XYZ file of C-alpha atoms in Angstrom:
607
model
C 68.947 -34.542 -3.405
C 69.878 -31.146 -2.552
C 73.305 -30.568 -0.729
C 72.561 -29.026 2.882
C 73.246 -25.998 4.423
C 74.542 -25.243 8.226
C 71.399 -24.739 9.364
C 69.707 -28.621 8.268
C 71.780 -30.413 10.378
C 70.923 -31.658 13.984
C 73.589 -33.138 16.257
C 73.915 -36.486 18.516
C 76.475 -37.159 20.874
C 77.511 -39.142 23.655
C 79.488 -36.819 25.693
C 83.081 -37.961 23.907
C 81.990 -37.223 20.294
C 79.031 -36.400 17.843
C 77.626 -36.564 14.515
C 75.688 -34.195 12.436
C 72.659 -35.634 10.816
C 70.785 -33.559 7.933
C 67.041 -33.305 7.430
C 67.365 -35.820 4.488
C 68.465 -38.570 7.456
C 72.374 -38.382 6.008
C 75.217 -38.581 8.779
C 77.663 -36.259 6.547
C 79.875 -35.344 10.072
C 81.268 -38.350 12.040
C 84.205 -38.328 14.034
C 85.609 -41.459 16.417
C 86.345 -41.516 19.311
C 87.131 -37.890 19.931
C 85.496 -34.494 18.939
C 88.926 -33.974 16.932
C 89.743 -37.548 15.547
C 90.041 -38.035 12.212
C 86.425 -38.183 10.055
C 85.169 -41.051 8.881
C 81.807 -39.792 7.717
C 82.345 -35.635 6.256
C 80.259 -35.629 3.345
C 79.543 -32.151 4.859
C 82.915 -31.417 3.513
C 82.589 -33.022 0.365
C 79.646 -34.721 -0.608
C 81.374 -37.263 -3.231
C 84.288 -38.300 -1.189
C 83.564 -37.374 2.565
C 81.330 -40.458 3.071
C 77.825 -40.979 5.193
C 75.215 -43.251 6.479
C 71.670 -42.393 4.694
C 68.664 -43.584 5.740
C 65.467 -42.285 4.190
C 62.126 -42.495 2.669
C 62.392 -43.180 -1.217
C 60.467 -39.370 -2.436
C 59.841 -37.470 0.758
C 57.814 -34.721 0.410
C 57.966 -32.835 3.495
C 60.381 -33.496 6.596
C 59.758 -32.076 10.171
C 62.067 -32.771 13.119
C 62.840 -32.384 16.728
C 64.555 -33.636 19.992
C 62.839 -36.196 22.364
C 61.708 -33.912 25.110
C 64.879 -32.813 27.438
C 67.423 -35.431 25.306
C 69.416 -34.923 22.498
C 67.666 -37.897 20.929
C 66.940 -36.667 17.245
C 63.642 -37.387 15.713
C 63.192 -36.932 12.253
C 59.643 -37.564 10.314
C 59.369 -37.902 6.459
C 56.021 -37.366 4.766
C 55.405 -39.271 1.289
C 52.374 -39.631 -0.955
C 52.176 -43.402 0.589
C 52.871 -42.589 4.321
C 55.095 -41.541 6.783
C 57.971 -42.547 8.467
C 59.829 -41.498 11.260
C 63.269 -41.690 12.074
C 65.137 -41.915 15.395
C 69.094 -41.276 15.672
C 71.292 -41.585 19.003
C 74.626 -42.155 19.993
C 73.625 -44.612 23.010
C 74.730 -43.489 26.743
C 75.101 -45.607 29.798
C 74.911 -44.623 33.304
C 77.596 -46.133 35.667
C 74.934 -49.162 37.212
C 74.761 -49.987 33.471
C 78.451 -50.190 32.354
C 78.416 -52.460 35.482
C 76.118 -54.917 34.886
C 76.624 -54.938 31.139
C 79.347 -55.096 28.069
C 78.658 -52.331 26.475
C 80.732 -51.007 23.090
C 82.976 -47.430 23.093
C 80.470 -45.865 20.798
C 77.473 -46.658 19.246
C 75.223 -44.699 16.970
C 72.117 -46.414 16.647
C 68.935 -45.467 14.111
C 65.735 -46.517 14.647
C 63.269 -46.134 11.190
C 59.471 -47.208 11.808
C 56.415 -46.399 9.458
C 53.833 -44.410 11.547
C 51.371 -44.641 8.863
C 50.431 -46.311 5.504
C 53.923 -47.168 3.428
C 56.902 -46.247 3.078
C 59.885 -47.429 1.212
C 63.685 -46.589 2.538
C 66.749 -46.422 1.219
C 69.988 -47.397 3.380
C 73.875 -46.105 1.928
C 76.524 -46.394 4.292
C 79.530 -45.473 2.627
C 82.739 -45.056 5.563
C 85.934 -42.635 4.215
C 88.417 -43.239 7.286
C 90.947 -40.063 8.126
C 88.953 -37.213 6.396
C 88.999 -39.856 2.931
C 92.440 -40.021 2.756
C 92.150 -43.724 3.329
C 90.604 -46.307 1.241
C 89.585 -49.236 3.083
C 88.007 -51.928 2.105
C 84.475 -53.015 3.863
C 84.025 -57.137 4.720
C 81.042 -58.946 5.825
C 81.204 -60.946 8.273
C 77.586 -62.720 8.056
C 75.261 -62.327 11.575
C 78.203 -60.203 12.669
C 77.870 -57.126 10.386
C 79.822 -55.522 7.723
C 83.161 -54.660 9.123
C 85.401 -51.736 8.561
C 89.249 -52.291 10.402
C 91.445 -48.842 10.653
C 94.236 -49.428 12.898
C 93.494 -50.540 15.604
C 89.805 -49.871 15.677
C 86.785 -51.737 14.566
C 83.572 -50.309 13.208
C 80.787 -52.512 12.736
C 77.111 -51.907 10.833
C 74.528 -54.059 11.531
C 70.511 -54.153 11.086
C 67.731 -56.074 11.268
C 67.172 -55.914 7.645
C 69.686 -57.276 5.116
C 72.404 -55.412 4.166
C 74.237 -55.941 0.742
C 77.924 -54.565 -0.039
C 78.760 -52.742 -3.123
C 81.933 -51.650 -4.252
C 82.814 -51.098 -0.219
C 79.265 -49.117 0.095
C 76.687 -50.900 2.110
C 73.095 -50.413 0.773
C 69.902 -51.687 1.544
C 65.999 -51.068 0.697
C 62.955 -52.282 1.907
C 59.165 -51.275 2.367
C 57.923 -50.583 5.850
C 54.275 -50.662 7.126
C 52.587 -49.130 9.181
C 53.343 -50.244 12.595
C 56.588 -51.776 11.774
C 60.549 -50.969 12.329
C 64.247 -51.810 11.627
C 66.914 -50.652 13.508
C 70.881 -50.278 12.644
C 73.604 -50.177 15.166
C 77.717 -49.090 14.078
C 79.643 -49.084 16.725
C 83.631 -48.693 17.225
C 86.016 -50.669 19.674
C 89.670 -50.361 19.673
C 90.021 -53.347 21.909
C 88.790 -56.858 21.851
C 86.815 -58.795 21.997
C 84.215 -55.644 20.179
C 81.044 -55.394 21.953
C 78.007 -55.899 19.274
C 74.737 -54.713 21.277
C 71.513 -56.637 20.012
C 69.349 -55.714 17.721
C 65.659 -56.415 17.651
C 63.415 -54.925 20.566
C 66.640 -54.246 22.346
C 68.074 -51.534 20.153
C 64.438 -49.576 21.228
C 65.338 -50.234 24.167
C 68.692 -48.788 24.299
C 67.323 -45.477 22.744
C 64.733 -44.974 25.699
C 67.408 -46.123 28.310
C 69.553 -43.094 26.872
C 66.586 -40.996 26.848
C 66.021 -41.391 30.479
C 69.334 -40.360 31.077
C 69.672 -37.289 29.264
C 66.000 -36.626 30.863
C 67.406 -37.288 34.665
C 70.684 -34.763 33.720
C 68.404 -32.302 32.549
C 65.857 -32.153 35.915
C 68.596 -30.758 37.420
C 68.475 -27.266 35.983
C 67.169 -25.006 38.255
C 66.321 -22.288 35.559
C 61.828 -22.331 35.201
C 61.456 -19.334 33.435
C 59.565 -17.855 30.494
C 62.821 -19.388 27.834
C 62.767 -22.596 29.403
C 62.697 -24.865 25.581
C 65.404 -22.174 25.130
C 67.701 -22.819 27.530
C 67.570 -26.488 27.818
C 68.602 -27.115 24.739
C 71.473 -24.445 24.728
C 72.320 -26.703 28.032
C 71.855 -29.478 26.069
C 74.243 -28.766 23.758
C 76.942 -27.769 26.510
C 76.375 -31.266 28.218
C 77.060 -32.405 24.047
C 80.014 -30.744 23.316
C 82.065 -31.697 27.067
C 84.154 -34.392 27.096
C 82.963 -36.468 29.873
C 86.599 -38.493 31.163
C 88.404 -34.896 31.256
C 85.339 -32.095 32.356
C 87.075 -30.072 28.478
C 83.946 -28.330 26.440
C 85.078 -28.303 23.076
C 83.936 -24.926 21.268
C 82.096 -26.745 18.407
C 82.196 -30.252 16.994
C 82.928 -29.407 13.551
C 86.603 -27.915 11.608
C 85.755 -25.699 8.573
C 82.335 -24.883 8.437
C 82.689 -21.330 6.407
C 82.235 -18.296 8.638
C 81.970 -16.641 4.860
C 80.170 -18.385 1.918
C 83.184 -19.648 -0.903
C 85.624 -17.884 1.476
C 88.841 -18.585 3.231
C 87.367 -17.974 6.917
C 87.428 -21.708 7.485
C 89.110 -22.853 10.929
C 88.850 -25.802 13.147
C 87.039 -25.626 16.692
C 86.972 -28.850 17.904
C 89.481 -27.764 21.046
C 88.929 -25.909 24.471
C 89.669 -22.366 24.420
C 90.092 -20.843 28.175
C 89.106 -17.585 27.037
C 85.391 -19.174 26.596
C 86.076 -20.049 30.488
C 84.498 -17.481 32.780
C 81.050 -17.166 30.811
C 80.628 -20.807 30.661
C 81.482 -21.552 34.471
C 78.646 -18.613 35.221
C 76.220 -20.359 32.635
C 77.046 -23.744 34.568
C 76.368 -22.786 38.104
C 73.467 -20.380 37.725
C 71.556 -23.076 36.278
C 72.555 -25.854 39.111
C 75.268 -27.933 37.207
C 77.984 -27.656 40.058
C 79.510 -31.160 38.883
C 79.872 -30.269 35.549
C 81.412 -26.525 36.175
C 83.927 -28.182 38.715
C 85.042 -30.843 35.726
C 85.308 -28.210 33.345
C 87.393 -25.585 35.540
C 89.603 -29.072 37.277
C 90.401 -29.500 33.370
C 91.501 -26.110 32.970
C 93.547 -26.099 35.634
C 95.163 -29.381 34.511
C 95.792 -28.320 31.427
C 97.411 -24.564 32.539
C 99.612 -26.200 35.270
C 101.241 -27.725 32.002
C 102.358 -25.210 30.363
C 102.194 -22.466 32.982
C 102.677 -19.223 33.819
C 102.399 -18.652 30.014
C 98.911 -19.949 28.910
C 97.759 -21.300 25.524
C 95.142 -20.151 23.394
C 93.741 -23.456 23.254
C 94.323 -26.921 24.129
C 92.610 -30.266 23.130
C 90.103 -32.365 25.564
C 93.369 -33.845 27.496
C 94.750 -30.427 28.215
C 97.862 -30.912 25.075
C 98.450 -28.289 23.149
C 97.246 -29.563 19.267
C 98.894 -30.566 16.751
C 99.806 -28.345 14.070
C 97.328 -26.467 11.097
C 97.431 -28.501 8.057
C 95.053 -27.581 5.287
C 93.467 -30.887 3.357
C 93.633 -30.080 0.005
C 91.550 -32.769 -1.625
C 88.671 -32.249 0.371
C 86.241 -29.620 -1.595
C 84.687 -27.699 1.507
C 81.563 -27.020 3.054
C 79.726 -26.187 -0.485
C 82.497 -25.529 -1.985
C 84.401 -23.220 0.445
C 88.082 -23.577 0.490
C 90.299 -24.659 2.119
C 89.154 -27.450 5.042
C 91.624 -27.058 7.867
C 92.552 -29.182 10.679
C 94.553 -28.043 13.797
C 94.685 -24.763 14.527
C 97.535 -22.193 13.873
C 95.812 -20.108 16.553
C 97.508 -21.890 18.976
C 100.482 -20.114 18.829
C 99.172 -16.441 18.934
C 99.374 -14.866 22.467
C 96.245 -13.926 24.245
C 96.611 -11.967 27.114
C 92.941 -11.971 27.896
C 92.885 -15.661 28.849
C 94.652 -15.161 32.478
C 91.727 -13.051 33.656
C 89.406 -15.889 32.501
C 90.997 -18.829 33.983
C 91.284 -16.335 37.382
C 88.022 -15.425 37.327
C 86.324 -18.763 36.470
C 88.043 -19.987 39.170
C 87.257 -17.257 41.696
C 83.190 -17.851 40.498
C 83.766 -21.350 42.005
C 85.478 -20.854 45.250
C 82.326 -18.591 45.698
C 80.609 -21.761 45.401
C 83.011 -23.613 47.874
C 85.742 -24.866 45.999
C 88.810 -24.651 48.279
C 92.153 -24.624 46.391
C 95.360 -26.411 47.092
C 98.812 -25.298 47.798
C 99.710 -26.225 44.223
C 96.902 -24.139 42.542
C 97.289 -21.525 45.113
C 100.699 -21.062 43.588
C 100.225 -21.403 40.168
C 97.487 -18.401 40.264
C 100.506 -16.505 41.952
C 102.823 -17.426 39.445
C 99.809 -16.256 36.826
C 99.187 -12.759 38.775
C 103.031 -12.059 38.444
C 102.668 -12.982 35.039
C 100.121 -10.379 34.347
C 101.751 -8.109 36.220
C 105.338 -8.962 33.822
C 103.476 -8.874 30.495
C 100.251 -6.492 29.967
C 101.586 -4.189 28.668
C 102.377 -6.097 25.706
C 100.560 -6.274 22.328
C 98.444 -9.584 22.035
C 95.932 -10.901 19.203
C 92.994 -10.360 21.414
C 90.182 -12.514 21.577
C 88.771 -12.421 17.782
C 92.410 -14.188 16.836
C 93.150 -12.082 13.534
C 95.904 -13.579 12.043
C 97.805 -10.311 11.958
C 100.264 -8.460 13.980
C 99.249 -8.041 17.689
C 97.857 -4.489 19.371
C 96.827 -3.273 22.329
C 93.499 -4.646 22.784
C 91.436 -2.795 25.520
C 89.421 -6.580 26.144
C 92.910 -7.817 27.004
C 93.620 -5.275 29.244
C 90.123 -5.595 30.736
C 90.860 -8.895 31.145
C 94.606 -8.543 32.953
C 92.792 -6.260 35.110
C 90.385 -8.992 35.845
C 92.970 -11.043 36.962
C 94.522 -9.017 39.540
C 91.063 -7.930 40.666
C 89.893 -11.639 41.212
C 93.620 -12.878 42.742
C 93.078 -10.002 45.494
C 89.692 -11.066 46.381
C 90.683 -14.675 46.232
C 93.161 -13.196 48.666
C 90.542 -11.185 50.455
C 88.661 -14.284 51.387
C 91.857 -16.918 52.563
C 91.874 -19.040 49.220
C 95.195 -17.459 48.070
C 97.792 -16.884 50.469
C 101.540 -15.444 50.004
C 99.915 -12.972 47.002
C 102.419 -9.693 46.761
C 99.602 -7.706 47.366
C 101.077 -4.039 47.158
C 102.407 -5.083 43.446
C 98.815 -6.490 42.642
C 97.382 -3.208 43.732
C 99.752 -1.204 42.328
C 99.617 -2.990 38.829
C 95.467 -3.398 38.767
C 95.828 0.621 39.430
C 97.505 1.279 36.879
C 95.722 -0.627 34.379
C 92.910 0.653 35.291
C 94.303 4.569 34.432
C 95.354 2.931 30.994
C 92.135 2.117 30.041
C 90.646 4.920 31.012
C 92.910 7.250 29.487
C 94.024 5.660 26.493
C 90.760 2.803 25.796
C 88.438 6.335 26.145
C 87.665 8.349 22.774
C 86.385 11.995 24.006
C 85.467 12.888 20.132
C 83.417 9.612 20.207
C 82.615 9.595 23.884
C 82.987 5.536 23.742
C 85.847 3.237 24.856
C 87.571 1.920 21.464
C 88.433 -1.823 20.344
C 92.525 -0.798 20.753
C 93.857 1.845 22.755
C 94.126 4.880 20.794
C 91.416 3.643 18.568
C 88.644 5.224 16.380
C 86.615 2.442 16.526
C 84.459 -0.201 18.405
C 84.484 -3.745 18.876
C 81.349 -5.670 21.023
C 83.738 -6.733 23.212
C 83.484 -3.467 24.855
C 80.013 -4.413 26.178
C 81.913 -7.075 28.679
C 83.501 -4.076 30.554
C 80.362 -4.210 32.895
C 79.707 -7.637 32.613
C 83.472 -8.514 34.863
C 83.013 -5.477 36.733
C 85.108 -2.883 35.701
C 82.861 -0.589 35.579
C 78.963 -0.451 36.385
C 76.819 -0.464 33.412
C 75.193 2.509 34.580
C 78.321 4.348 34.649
C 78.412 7.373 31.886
C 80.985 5.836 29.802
C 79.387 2.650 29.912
C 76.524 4.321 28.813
C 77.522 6.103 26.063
C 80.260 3.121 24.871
C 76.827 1.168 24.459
C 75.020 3.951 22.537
C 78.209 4.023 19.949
C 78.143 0.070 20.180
C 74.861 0.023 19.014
C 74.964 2.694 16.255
C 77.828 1.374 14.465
C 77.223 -2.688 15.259
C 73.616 -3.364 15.125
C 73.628 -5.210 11.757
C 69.632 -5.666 11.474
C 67.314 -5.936 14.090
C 68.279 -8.526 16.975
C 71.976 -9.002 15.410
C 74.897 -7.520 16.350
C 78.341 -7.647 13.996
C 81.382 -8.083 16.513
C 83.659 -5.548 15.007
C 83.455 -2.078 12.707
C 84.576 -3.836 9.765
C 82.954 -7.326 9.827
C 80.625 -5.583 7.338
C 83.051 -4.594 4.615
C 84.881 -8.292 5.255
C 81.596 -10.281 4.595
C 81.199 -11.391 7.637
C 78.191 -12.198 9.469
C 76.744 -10.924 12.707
C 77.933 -13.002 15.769
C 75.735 -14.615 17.711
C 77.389 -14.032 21.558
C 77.758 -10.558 20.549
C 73.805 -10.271 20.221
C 73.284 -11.833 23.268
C 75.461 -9.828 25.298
C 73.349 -6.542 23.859
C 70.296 -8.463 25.035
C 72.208 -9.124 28.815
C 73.398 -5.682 29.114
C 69.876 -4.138 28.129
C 68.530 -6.386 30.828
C 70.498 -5.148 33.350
C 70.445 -1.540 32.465
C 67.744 0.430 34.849
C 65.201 1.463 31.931
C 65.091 -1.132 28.949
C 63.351 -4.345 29.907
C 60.981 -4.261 27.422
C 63.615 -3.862 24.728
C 65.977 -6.293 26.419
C 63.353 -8.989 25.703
C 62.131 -7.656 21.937
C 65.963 -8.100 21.488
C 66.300 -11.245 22.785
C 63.196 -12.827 21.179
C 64.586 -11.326 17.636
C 67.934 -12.813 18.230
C 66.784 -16.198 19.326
C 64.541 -15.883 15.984
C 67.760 -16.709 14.050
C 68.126 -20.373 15.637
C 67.408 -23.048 13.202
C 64.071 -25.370 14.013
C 66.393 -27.364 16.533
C 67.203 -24.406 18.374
C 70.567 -24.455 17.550
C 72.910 -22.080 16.736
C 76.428 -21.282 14.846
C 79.111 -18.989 15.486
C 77.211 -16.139 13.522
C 74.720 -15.834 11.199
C 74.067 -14.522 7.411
C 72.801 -11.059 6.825
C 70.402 -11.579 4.141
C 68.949 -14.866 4.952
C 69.828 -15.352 8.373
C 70.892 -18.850 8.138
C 74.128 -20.636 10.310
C 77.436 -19.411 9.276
C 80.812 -21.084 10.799
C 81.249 -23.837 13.160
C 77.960 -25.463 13.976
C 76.588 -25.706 16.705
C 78.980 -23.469 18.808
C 79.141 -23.533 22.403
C 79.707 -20.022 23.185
C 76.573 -18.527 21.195
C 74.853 -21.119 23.647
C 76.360 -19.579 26.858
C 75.902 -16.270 25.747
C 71.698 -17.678 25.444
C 72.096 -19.044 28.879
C 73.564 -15.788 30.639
C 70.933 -13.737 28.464
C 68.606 -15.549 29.701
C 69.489 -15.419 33.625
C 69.760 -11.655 33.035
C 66.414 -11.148 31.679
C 65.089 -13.412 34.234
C 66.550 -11.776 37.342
C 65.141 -8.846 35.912
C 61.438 -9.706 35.331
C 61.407 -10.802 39.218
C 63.415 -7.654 40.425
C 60.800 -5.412 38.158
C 57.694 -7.661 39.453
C 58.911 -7.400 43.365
C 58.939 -3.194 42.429
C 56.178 -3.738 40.872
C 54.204 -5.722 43.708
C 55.179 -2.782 46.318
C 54.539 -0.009 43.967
């Protein structure tokens, strides 16, 4: 059994955590009950002491796999030389006339393994490694009522329909299937009593179709019917995965240490909110006809600013607290090998100027929607404008988080400009009162002037990644995209010509900074989109916007899912997987390229 790559894995989730299950029907990434508890399953970051939950055909020839239409139920189908067999993985969810009428547990993953045709023999380990396997804890059966694992104060509990033996703490089973017939295997988690143990037998089927129906009903709602429809479902799919559902947060990925660079140090953990990922996501949200979910997300955001305002953090967890501090798990051997596995992280304490024009703007995007703020908002957004106004000059880290000594970032000044811009028209339309508007003005002015006089390069006719700069960064392209300029403006123009010549890392993928090349890094995914967005709404280049598109979606894996970037030479998932913000960047690609084709077909139809 091979070890797998970024790119096998599929995710479940139930809107408060998720797993990662490989094509080989291994769950090698399991944290409960939050995205950033403590693992009990990671073989993903060290297959000999990370533990997992296998179940699979003995000598599987080929595997093929893909979501239940609209869900994020998982569906994976193993071909032998005997038969085939098909396996089904969820992490159940209940609506709210369920959880009324029924106990049900916290969590449950349930797996559901049927022969579809001749026979099939399968193979069951289960082997649990509490707190990233620095805990050894000893399994117990308890007869009809399942092995048991107890870790503090919570419970987990494995049962099946077929019979389970324990080993050594390691649960295994095997048994032959026909075609026609099933088993299924519930472990769920309860941290109070009495623990909820769902039935097995034709209700665990059940279970998985009554969470089907509910992903299907959330996704109806998305308003979006064009020509990337698969597309961006599941990119919405995997936002709806990755929010926490009691606080609105998105977290930016469910994973910590995936490598960003094969054997390589660029290792970090992403299961928190980041507010610079704010504005882009609220846009993805509405445009596609999630109201609910954008107000959650941006009600969390502003919960978790008001706490540690005016200064903001870089990121916070799903409860708006800042996290706890970087530690680096030493005996944990990495994702293949790559060193070292991290938890926490230490970018919490760099300062990010950029996120105030975020926050400001994602909230601005919603009161254009109807949101009406309260006195207590209305004067923390002052309190963030006078902020701005205090601090941008200052050096920051920027938005790629180097861990280096801040600059001048031109996206951060973009960004401080974006807040003053969006506080005055928040002004402009009565949902901000008492702003000092002559000192906004003033300030917004003379940001402005910076940029343009110290952001431009006249020997490179391009803006530049830092003021005074001789090179480029893709964040450059966002300088249209919040309205600082208009993308048919000269310097836009020519600042995406340079973008391009020095970025484009192959056809359809886009590196995010000069030297990403020389560092081993690989192209980022949002970065790609946002050439395919900014072709789309540039007045000549549909065509192109769409070959670019198309290419870069090319890079997904068979799920359609994507990681932070992607490998050069083979184009497989590097770094956190999957990441919410390549998503978004999809999404917005996609509404681009969309308003396009019907603002080119209504010239077209008068023409």
């Amino acid at each position: 059994m091979h070890s797998p790559r970024i790119h096998d894995y599929g995710i479940i989730g139930d809107g408060r955590s998720a797993a990662l299950v490989s094509r080989e029907g291994a769950i090698d990434w399991l944290c409960w009950p939050r995205f950033d508890s403590a693992s009990l399953l990671a073989a993903a970051l060290d297959a000999a002491k990370g533990g997992h939950w296998r179940v699979t055909p003995i000598a599987t020839l080929r595997t093929r796999r893909s979501y239940q239409r609209d869900s994020n139920i998982l569906v994976t189908t193993f071909e032998t030389s005997t038969g085939e067999a098909r396996l089904t993985d969820s992490m159940t969810v209940f609506g709210e006339d369920d959880t009324r009428r029924m106990l049900v547990p916290e969590h449950e993953l349930l797996r559901m393994i049927e022969c579809i045709r001749g026979e099939v023999e399968i193979d069951l380990e289960f082997q649990p490694r509490p707190d990233y396997a620095r805990k050894t804890l000893s399994l117990r059966s308890a007869g009809t009522l399942g092995m048991r694992l107890e870790h503090g104060h919570a419970l987990y509990t494995l049962r099946g329909d077929e019979a389970l033996q324990l080993r050594d703490s390691v649960v295994v089973g095997r048994f032959g299937l026909r075609a026609g017939e099933r088993r299924c295997f519930s472990l769920t988690f309860d941290t109070e009593a009495p623990a909820v143990l769902p039935p097995l037998g034709g209700a665990a089927p059940a279970r998985i179709e009554r969470t089907a129906m509910w992903w299907r009903r959330w996704a109806s709602r998305c308003t979006y019917s064009g020509r990337y429809r698969e597309r961006v479902m599941r990119s919405l799919l995997v936002l709806k995965l990755l929010c926490h559902a009691p606080s609105g947060a998105i977290v930016a990925a469910p994973t910590t240490s995936f490598p960003e660079r094969w054997g390589a140090d660029l290792n970090w953990d992403y299961r928190y909110c980041w507010p610079r990922d704010a504005s882009l996501t609220v846009r993805a949200l509405l445009e596609l006809g999630y109201v609910e979910e954008a107000i959650a997300f941006v009600s969390w955001l502003l919960h978790s600013t008001r706490l540690t305002q005016p200064e903001l953090c870089v990121l916070y967890d799903v409860y708006g607290e800042v996290p706890r501090k970087e530690q680096t798990l030493t005996h944990l051997t990495g994702f293949r090998g790559s060193r070292p596995v991290r938890v926490g992280n230490a970018a919490a304490a760099q300062i990010q100027l950029d996120v105030y024009g975020e926050v400001i703007d994602a909230v601005a995007q919603m009161c254009r929607w109807g949101l009406r703020l309260d006195a207590e908002t209305q004067r923390m957004l002052r309190r963030f404008g006078k902020y701005v106004c205090a601090n941008w000059r200052k050096p920051d880290h920027g938005l790629w988080e180097p861990r280096e000594d801040p600059s001048h970032h031109t996206h951060s000044r973009l960004l401080c400009w974006t807040a003053l811009d969006r506080l005055l028209e928040l002004h402009g339309r009565g949902h901000v009162r008492r702003i000092p508007m002559n000192v906004f003005h003033d300030e917004r002015r003379a940001i402005r002037a910076e940029i343009e006089e110290k952001a431009w390069n006249p020997r490179l006719h391009s803006y530049t990644h830092v003021l005074g700069g001789e090179a480029v960064d893709a964040s450059l392209l966002l300088l249209a995209w919040y309205g600082f300029t208009d993308v048919r403006a000269p310097r836009m123009r020519d600042t995406f010509e340079r973008v391009r010549k020095c970025l484009i890392a192959r056809p359809g993928l886009l590196f995010r900074g000069e030297g990403s090349r020389a560092q081993g890094e690989g192209a980022f995914g949002i970065c790609s989109f946002w050439v395919a967005e900014l072709l789309a709404r540039s007045d000549e280049t549909f065509e192109e916007a769409e070959l670019w598109f198309e290419q870069t979606l090319s890079y997904a894996n068979d799920l359609g899912l994507f990681a932070e970037e992607m490998d050069l030479e083979t184009g497989e998932a590097l770094g956190n997987f999957p990441q919410a913000f390549t998503h978004v960047g999809l999404i917005c690609a996609a509404l681009a390229i969309e308003a396009r084709r019907a603002a080119k077909g209504a010239v077209d139809e008068l023409g």
